[in-house]
GROMACS .gro file of C-alpha atoms in nm:
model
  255
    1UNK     CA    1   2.377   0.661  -0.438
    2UNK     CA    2   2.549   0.431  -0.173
    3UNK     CA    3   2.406   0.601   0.095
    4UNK     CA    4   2.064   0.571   0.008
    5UNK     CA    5   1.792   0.417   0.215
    6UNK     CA    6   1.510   0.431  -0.048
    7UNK     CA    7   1.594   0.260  -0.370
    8UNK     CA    8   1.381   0.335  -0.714
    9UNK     CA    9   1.329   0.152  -1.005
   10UNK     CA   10   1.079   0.161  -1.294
   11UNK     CA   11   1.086  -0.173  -1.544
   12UNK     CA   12   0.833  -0.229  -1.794
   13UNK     CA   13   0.542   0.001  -1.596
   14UNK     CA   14   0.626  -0.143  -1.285
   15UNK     CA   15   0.798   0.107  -1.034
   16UNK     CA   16   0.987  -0.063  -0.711
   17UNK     CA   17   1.045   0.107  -0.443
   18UNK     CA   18   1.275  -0.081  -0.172
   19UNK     CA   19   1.340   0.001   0.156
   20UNK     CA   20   1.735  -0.045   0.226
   21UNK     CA   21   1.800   0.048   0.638
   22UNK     CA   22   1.839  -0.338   0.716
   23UNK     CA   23   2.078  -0.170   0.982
   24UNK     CA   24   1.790  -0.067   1.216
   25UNK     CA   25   1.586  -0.303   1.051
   26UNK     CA   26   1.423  -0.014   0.823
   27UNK     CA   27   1.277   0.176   1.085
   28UNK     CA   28   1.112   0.459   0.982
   29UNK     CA   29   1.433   0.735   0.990
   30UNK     CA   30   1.396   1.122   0.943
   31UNK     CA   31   1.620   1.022   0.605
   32UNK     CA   32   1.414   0.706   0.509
   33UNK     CA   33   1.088   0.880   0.536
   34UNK     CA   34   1.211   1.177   0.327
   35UNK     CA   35   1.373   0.959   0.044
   36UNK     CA   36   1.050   0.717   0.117
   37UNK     CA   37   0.804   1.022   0.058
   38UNK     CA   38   1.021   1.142  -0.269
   39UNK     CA   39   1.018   0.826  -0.393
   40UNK     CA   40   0.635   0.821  -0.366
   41UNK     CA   41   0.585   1.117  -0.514
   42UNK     CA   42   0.814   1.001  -0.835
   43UNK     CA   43   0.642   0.714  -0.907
   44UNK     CA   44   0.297   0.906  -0.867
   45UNK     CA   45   0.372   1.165  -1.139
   46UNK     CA   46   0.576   0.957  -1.370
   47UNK     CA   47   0.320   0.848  -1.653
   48UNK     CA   48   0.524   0.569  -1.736
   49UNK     CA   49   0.415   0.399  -1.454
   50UNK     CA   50   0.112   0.147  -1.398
   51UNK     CA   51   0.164  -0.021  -1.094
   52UNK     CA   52   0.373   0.062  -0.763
   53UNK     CA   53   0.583  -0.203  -0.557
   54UNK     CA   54   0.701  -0.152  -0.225
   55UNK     CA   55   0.948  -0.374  -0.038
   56UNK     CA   56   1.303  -0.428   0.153
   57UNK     CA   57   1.592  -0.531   0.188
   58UNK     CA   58   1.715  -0.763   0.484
   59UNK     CA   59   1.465  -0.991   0.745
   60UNK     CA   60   1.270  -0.703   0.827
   61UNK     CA   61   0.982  -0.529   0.612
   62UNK     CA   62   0.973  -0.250   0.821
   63UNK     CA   63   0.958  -0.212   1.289
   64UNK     CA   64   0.798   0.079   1.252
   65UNK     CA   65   0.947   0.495   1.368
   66UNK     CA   66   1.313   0.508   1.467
   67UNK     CA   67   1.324   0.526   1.850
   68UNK     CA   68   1.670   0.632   1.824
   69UNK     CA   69   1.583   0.942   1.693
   70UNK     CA   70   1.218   0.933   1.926
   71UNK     CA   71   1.434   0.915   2.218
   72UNK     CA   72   1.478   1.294   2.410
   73UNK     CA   73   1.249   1.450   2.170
   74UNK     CA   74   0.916   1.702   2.209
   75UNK     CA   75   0.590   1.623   2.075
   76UNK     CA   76   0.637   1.862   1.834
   77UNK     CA   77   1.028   1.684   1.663
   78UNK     CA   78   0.895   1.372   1.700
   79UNK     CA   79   0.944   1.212   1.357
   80UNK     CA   80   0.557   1.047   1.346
   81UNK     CA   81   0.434   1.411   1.262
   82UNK     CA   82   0.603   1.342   0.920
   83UNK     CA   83   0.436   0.997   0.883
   84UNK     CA   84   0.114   1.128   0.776
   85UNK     CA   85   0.260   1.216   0.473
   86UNK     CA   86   0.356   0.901   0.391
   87UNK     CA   87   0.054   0.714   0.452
   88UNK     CA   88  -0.188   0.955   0.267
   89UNK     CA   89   0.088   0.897  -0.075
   90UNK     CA   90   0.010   0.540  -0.038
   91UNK     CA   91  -0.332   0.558   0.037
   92UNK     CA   92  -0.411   0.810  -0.195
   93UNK     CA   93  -0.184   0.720  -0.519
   94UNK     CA   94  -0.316   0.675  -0.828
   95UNK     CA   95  -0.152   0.414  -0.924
   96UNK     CA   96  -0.178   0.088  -0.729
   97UNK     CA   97   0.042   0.006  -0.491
   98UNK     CA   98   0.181  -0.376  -0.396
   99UNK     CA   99   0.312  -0.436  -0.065
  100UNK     CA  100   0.597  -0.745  -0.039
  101UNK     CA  101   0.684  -0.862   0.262
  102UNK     CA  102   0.993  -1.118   0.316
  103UNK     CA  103   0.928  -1.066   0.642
  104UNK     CA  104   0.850  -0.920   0.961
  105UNK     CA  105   0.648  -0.580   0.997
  106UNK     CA  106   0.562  -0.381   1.348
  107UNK     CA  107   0.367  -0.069   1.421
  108UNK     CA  108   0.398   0.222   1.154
  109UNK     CA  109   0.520  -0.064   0.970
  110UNK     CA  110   0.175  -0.224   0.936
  111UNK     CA  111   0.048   0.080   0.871
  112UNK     CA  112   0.242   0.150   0.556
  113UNK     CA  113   0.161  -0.221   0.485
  114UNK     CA  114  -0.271  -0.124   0.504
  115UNK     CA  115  -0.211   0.185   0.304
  116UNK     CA  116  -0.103  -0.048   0.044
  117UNK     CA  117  -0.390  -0.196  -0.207
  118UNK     CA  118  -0.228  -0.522  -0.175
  119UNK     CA  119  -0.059  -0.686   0.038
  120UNK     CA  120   0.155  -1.023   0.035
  121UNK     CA  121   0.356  -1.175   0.272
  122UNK     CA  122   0.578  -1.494   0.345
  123UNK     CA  123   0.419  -1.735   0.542
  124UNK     CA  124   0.702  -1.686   0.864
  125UNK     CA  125   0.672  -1.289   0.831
  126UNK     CA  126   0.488  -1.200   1.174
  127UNK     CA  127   0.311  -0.874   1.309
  128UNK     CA  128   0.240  -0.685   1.606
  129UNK     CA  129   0.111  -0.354   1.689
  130UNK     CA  130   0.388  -0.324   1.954
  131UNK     CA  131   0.276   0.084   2.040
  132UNK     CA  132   0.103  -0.022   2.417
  133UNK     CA  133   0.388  -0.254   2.484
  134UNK     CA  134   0.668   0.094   2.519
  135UNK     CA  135   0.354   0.336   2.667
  136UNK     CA  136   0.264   0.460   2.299
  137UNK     CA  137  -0.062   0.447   2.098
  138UNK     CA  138  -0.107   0.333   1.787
  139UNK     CA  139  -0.294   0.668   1.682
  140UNK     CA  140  -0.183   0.745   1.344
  141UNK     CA  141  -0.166   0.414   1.198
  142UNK     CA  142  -0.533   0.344   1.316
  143UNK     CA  143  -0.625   0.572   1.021
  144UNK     CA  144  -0.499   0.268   0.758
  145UNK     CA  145  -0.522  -0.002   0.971
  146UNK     CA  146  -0.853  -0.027   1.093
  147UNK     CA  147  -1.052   0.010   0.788
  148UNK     CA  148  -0.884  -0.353   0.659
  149UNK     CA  149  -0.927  -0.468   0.977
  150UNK     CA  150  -1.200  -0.713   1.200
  151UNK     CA  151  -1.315  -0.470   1.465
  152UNK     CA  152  -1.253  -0.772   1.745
  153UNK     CA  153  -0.900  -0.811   1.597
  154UNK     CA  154  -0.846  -0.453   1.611
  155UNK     CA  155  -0.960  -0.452   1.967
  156UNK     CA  156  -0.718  -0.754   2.056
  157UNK     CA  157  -0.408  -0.714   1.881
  158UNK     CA  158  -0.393  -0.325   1.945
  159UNK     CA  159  -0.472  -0.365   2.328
  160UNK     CA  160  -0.257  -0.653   2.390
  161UNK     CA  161   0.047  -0.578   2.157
  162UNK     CA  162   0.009  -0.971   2.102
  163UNK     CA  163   0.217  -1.071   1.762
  164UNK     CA  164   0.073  -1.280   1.505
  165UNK     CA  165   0.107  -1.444   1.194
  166UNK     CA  166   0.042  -1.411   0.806
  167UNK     CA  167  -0.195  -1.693   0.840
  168UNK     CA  168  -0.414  -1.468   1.064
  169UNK     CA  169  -0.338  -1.142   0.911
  170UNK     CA  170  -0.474  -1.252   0.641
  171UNK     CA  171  -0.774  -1.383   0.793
  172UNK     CA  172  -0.877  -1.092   0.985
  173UNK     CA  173  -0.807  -0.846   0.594
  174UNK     CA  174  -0.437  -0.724   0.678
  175UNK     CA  175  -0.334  -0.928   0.403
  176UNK     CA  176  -0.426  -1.065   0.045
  177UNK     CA  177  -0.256  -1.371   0.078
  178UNK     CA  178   0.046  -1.561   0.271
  179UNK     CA  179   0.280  -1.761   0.053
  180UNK     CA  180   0.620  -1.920   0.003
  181UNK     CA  181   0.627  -1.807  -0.391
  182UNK     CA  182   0.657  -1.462  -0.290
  183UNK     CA  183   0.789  -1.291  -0.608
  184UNK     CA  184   0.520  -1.505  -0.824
  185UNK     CA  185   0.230  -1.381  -0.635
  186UNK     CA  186   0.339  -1.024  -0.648
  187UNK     CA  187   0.380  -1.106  -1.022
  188UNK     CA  188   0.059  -1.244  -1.036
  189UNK     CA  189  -0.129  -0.910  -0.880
  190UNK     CA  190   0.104  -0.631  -1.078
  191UNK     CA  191   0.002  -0.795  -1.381
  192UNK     CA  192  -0.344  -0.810  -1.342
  193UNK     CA  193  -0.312  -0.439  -1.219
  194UNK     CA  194  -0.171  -0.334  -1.513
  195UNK     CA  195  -0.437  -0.485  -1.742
  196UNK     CA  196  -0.642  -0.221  -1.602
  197UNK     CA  197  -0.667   0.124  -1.736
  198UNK     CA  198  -0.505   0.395  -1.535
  199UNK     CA  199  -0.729   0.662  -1.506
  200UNK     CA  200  -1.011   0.417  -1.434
  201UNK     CA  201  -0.805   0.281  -1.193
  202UNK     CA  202  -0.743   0.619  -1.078
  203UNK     CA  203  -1.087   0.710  -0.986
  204UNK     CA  204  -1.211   0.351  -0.868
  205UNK     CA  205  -0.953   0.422  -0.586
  206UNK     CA  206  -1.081   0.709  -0.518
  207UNK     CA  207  -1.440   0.535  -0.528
  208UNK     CA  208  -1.325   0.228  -0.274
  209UNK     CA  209  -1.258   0.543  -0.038
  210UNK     CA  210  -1.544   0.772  -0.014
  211UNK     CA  211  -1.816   0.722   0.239
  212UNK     CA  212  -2.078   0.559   0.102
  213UNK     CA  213  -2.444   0.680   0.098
  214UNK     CA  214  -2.692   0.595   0.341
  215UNK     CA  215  -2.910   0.428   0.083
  216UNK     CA  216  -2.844   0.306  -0.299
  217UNK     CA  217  -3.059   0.517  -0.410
  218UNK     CA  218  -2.857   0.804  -0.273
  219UNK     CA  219  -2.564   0.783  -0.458
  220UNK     CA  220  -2.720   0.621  -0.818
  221UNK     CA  221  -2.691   0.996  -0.962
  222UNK     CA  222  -2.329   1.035  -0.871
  223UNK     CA  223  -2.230   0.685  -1.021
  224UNK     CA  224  -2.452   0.748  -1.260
  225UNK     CA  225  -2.252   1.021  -1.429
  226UNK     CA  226  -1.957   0.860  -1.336
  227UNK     CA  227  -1.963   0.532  -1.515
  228UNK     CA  228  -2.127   0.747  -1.835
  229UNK     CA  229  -1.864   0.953  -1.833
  230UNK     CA  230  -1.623   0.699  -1.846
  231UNK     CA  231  -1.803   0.455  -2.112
  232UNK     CA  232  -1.757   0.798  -2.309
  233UNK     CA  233  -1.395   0.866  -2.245
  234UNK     CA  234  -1.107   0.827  -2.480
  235UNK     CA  235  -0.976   0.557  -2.221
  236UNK     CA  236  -1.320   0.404  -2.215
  237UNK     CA  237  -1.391   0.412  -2.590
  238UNK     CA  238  -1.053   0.223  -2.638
  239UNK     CA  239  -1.120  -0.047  -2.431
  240UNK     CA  240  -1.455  -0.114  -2.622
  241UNK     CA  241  -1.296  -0.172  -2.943
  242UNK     CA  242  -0.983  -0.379  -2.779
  243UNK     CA  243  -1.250  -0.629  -2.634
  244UNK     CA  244  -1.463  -0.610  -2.962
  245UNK     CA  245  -1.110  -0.683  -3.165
  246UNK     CA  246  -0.983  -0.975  -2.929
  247UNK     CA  247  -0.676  -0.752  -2.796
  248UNK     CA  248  -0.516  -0.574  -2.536
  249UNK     CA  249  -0.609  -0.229  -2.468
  250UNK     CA  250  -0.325   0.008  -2.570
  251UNK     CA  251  -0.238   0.053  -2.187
  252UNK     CA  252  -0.156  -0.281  -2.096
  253UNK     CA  253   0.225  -0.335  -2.091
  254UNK     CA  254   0.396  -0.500  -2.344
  255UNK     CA  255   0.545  -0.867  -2.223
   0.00000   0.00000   0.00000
Protein backbone atom coordinates (compact mmCIF):
# COMPACT_ATOMS: atom_id res chain seq x y z
CA UNK A 1 0.00 0.00 0.00
CA UNK A 2 1.28 3.63 -0.70
CA UNK A 3 0.22 4.81 2.40
CA UNK A 4 1.93 2.53 4.52
CA UNK A 5 4.38 3.38 7.23
CA UNK A 6 5.50 -0.21 8.09
CA UNK A 7 6.84 -2.11 5.15
CA UNK A 8 7.16 -6.21 5.24
CA UNK A 9 9.15 -8.47 3.50
CA UNK A 10 10.21 -12.12 3.95
CA UNK A 11 13.32 -13.38 1.48
CA UNK A 12 14.97 -16.55 1.95
CA UNK A 13 13.99 -16.81 6.03
CA UNK A 14 14.83 -13.42 6.54
CA UNK A 15 11.75 -11.11 7.35
CA UNK A 16 12.40 -7.06 7.03
CA UNK A 17 10.51 -4.94 8.56
CA UNK A 18 11.18 -1.10 7.57
CA UNK A 19 10.04 1.79 9.08
CA UNK A 20 8.81 4.36 6.21
CA UNK A 21 7.54 7.92 8.20
CA UNK A 22 10.87 9.72 7.03
CA UNK A 23 8.26 12.67 7.13
CA UNK A 24 8.41 13.05 10.95
CA UNK A 25 11.46 11.27 10.90
CA UNK A 26 9.57 7.86 11.91
CA UNK A 27 8.34 8.93 15.07
CA UNK A 28 6.48 6.58 16.74
CA UNK A 29 2.65 7.47 15.19
CA UNK A 30 -0.71 5.94 16.50
CA UNK A 31 -0.59 4.38 12.64
CA UNK A 32 3.17 3.38 12.69
CA UNK A 33 2.91 1.65 15.96
CA UNK A 34 -0.21 -0.29 14.86
CA UNK A 35 1.22 -1.38 11.38
CA UNK A 36 4.72 -1.68 13.49
CA UNK A 37 2.97 -4.09 16.11
CA UNK A 38 1.12 -6.13 13.08
CA UNK A 39 4.05 -6.42 11.40
CA UNK A 40 5.66 -7.98 14.52
CA UNK A 41 3.22 -10.20 15.10
CA UNK A 42 3.46 -11.55 11.23
CA UNK A 43 6.81 -12.26 11.25
CA UNK A 44 6.46 -14.02 14.79
CA UNK A 45 3.90 -16.62 13.61
CA UNK A 46 5.04 -17.10 10.11
CA UNK A 47 7.20 -20.43 10.25
CA UNK A 48 8.93 -19.49 7.29
CA UNK A 49 10.82 -17.19 9.08
CA UNK A 50 14.34 -17.52 10.91
CA UNK A 51 15.54 -14.28 11.56
CA UNK A 52 13.80 -10.70 11.97
CA UNK A 53 15.27 -7.31 10.54
CA UNK A 54 14.20 -4.07 11.54
CA UNK A 55 15.14 -0.77 9.88
CA UNK A 56 14.10 2.65 7.94
CA UNK A 57 13.84 4.56 5.53
CA UNK A 58 15.33 8.22 5.37
CA UNK A 59 18.34 9.82 7.95
CA UNK A 60 16.48 8.89 10.86
CA UNK A 61 16.16 5.28 12.55
CA UNK A 62 13.58 6.31 14.64
CA UNK A 63 13.11 10.11 17.37
CA UNK A 64 11.13 8.33 19.38
CA UNK A 65 6.68 8.98 20.20
CA UNK A 66 5.03 11.51 17.91
CA UNK A 67 4.67 14.76 19.91
CA UNK A 68 2.30 15.91 17.42
CA UNK A 69 -0.12 13.62 18.43
CA UNK A 70 1.37 13.90 22.48
CA UNK A 71 0.53 17.44 22.28
CA UNK A 72 -3.18 18.34 24.20
CA UNK A 73 -3.57 14.84 25.23
CA UNK A 74 -4.51 12.97 28.87
CA UNK A 75 -2.41 10.51 30.45
CA UNK A 76 -4.68 8.08 29.59
CA UNK A 77 -4.60 8.93 25.04
CA UNK A 78 -1.23 9.38 25.25
CA UNK A 79 0.17 7.10 22.53
CA UNK A 80 3.26 5.59 24.95
CA UNK A 81 0.48 3.40 26.66
CA UNK A 82 0.55 1.47 23.30
CA UNK A 83 4.39 1.22 23.27
CA UNK A 84 4.56 -1.52 25.66
CA UNK A 85 3.27 -3.62 23.20
CA UNK A 86 5.78 -3.08 20.97
CA UNK A 87 8.70 -3.52 23.04
CA UNK A 88 7.57 -6.82 24.74
CA UNK A 89 7.10 -8.28 20.59
CA UNK A 90 10.65 -7.45 20.22
CA UNK A 91 11.86 -8.46 23.34
CA UNK A 92 9.98 -11.42 23.56
CA UNK A 93 10.00 -12.88 19.78
CA UNK A 94 11.06 -16.01 19.02
CA UNK A 95 12.81 -15.40 16.37
CA UNK A 96 15.81 -13.06 16.53
CA UNK A 97 15.56 -9.82 15.81
CA UNK A 98 18.44 -7.41 13.97
CA UNK A 99 18.32 -3.84 14.49
CA UNK A 100 19.96 -1.51 11.39
CA UNK A 101 20.55 1.73 11.92
CA UNK A 102 21.60 4.27 8.95
CA UNK A 103 21.26 6.60 11.36
CA UNK A 104 20.13 8.58 14.15
CA UNK A 105 17.85 7.09 17.03
CA UNK A 106 16.25 9.17 20.22
CA UNK A 107 14.19 8.09 23.16
CA UNK A 108 11.50 5.27 22.45
CA UNK A 109 13.68 4.99 19.59
CA UNK A 110 16.57 3.47 21.57
CA UNK A 111 14.34 1.57 23.22
CA UNK A 112 13.03 -0.36 20.27
CA UNK A 113 16.76 -0.42 19.30
CA UNK A 114 17.65 -2.54 23.09
CA UNK A 115 14.67 -4.71 22.59
CA UNK A 116 16.44 -5.83 19.60
CA UNK A 117 19.07 -8.94 20.02
CA UNK A 118 21.36 -7.10 17.85
CA UNK A 119 22.09 -4.10 17.12
CA UNK A 120 24.28 -2.28 14.33
CA UNK A 121 24.75 1.04 13.51
CA UNK A 122 26.71 3.50 11.11
CA UNK A 123 29.48 5.02 12.60
CA UNK A 124 27.75 8.96 12.26
CA UNK A 125 24.27 7.55 13.63
CA UNK A 126 24.08 9.37 17.18
CA UNK A 127 21.79 8.88 20.35
CA UNK A 128 20.24 10.59 23.11
CA UNK A 129 17.72 9.87 25.63
CA UNK A 130 16.21 13.34 24.98
CA UNK A 131 12.93 12.53 27.65
CA UNK A 132 14.45 15.18 30.65
CA UNK A 133 15.37 17.66 28.02
CA UNK A 134 11.04 18.41 27.16
CA UNK A 135 10.07 17.59 31.19
CA UNK A 136 9.44 13.74 30.36
CA UNK A 137 10.97 10.54 31.79
CA UNK A 138 12.32 7.98 30.12
CA UNK A 139 10.07 5.38 32.13
CA UNK A 140 9.05 2.84 29.73
CA UNK A 141 12.05 2.51 27.72
CA UNK A 142 14.15 1.95 30.99
CA UNK A 143 12.56 -1.54 30.89
CA UNK A 144 14.91 -2.43 27.52
CA UNK A 145 17.38 -0.06 27.94
CA UNK A 146 18.93 -0.52 31.08
CA UNK A 147 19.52 -4.14 31.15
CA UNK A 148 22.19 -3.54 27.95
CA UNK A 149 23.29 -0.77 29.60
CA UNK A 150 26.56 0.45 32.11
CA UNK A 151 24.71 1.54 35.21
CA UNK A 152 27.10 4.96 35.22
CA UNK A 153 26.07 5.46 31.55
CA UNK A 154 22.58 4.95 32.37
CA UNK A 155 22.91 7.43 35.16
CA UNK A 156 24.62 10.07 32.74
CA UNK A 157 23.06 9.95 29.52
CA UNK A 158 19.42 9.59 31.03
CA UNK A 159 19.97 12.56 33.55
CA UNK A 160 21.69 14.81 31.25
CA UNK A 161 19.85 14.09 27.88
CA UNK A 162 23.60 14.42 26.59
CA UNK A 163 23.79 12.76 22.84
CA UNK A 164 26.38 10.42 21.91
CA UNK A 165 27.86 8.35 19.45
CA UNK A 166 27.98 4.68 18.02
CA UNK A 167 31.51 4.55 19.12
CA UNK A 168 30.27 4.86 22.76
CA UNK A 169 27.05 3.11 22.43
CA UNK A 170 28.71 0.46 21.70
CA UNK A 171 31.07 0.66 24.42
CA UNK A 172 28.77 1.09 27.20
CA UNK A 173 26.39 -2.50 25.39
CA UNK A 174 23.73 -0.35 23.34
CA UNK A 175 25.27 -1.70 20.41
CA UNK A 176 27.04 -4.83 18.78
CA UNK A 177 29.11 -2.98 16.62
CA UNK A 178 29.53 0.54 14.66
CA UNK A 179 30.49 0.28 11.01
CA UNK A 180 30.56 1.85 7.56
CA UNK A 181 29.65 -1.73 5.80
CA UNK A 182 26.34 -1.58 7.23
CA UNK A 183 24.36 -4.08 5.08
CA UNK A 184 27.50 -6.65 5.33
CA UNK A 185 27.49 -6.71 9.01
CA UNK A 186 23.80 -7.20 9.26
CA UNK A 187 24.52 -9.97 6.68
CA UNK A 188 27.10 -11.25 8.67
CA UNK A 189 24.76 -11.65 12.07
CA UNK A 190 21.34 -12.92 10.11
CA UNK A 191 23.37 -15.55 8.76
CA UNK A 192 24.91 -16.82 11.63
CA UNK A 193 21.35 -16.55 13.25
CA UNK A 194 19.93 -18.63 10.93
CA UNK A 195 22.48 -21.45 11.30
CA UNK A 196 20.87 -21.88 14.52
CA UNK A 197 17.87 -23.99 15.13
CA UNK A 198 14.66 -22.20 15.83
CA UNK A 199 13.14 -23.66 18.61
CA UNK A 200 16.50 -23.77 20.39
CA UNK A 201 16.80 -20.42 19.61
CA UNK A 202 13.42 -19.99 20.85
CA UNK A 203 13.96 -21.06 24.32
CA UNK A 204 17.70 -19.75 24.74
CA UNK A 205 15.88 -16.32 24.45
CA UNK A 206 13.77 -17.06 26.76
CA UNK A 207 16.83 -18.41 28.94
CA UNK A 208 19.07 -14.95 28.37
CA UNK A 209 15.83 -13.42 30.13
CA UNK A 210 14.90 -15.13 33.25
CA UNK A 211 16.38 -14.14 36.55
CA UNK A 212 18.99 -16.13 37.34
CA UNK A 213 19.39 -18.18 40.57
CA UNK A 214 21.09 -17.09 43.52
CA UNK A 215 23.60 -19.88 43.30
CA UNK A 216 24.59 -22.50 40.36
CA UNK A 217 23.59 -24.98 42.14
CA UNK A 218 20.10 -23.58 42.25
CA UNK A 219 19.15 -23.71 38.90
CA UNK A 220 21.40 -27.09 37.68
CA UNK A 221 17.93 -29.11 37.93
CA UNK A 222 16.05 -26.73 35.71
CA UNK A 223 18.89 -26.67 32.98
CA UNK A 224 19.33 -29.89 33.66
CA UNK A 225 16.08 -31.06 32.10
CA UNK A 226 16.30 -28.49 29.76
CA UNK A 227 19.38 -29.22 27.78
CA UNK A 228 18.22 -33.24 28.07
CA UNK A 229 15.26 -32.49 26.71
CA UNK A 230 16.59 -30.84 23.91
CA UNK A 231 19.66 -33.34 23.11
CA UNK A 232 16.41 -35.64 22.83
CA UNK A 233 14.29 -33.56 20.57
CA UNK A 234 13.56 -34.09 16.94
CA UNK A 235 15.38 -30.62 16.41
CA UNK A 236 18.18 -31.81 18.62
CA UNK A 237 18.55 -35.34 17.21
CA UNK A 238 18.90 -33.69 13.69
CA UNK A 239 21.56 -31.58 14.43
CA UNK A 240 23.61 -34.61 15.81
CA UNK A 241 23.61 -36.43 12.68
CA UNK A 242 24.15 -33.07 10.42
CA UNK A 243 27.47 -32.47 12.46
CA UNK A 244 28.30 -36.30 12.44
CA UNK A 245 27.59 -36.18 8.36
CA UNK A 246 29.64 -32.86 7.66
CA UNK A 247 26.30 -30.84 6.70
CA UNK A 248 23.92 -28.32 7.42
CA UNK A 249 21.13 -29.04 9.64
CA UNK A 250 17.85 -29.15 7.66
CA UNK A 251 16.93 -25.61 9.15
CA UNK A 252 19.61 -23.63 7.90
CA UNK A 253 18.54 -21.66 4.77
CA UNK A 254 19.43 -22.59 1.55
CA UNK A 255 22.12 -19.96 -0.18
Amino acid sequence: MADELVHYDVVGGTATITLDSPHNRNALSAQLRRELSSALAGAASDDAVRVIVLTHTGPVFCAGMDLKEARGAGAGDQGVNEFPKILEQLWTSPKPVVARLAGPARAGGIGMVAACDIAVAVPEATFAFSEVRIGVVPAVISLTVLPRLNPRAAHELFLTGDTFDARRAVEIGLLNSATSDLDAEVTRFVKALAAGGPKALAETKALLSRPRPATPSDGFEEMLGLSAKFFASEEGQEGILAFAQKRKPNWVPQD
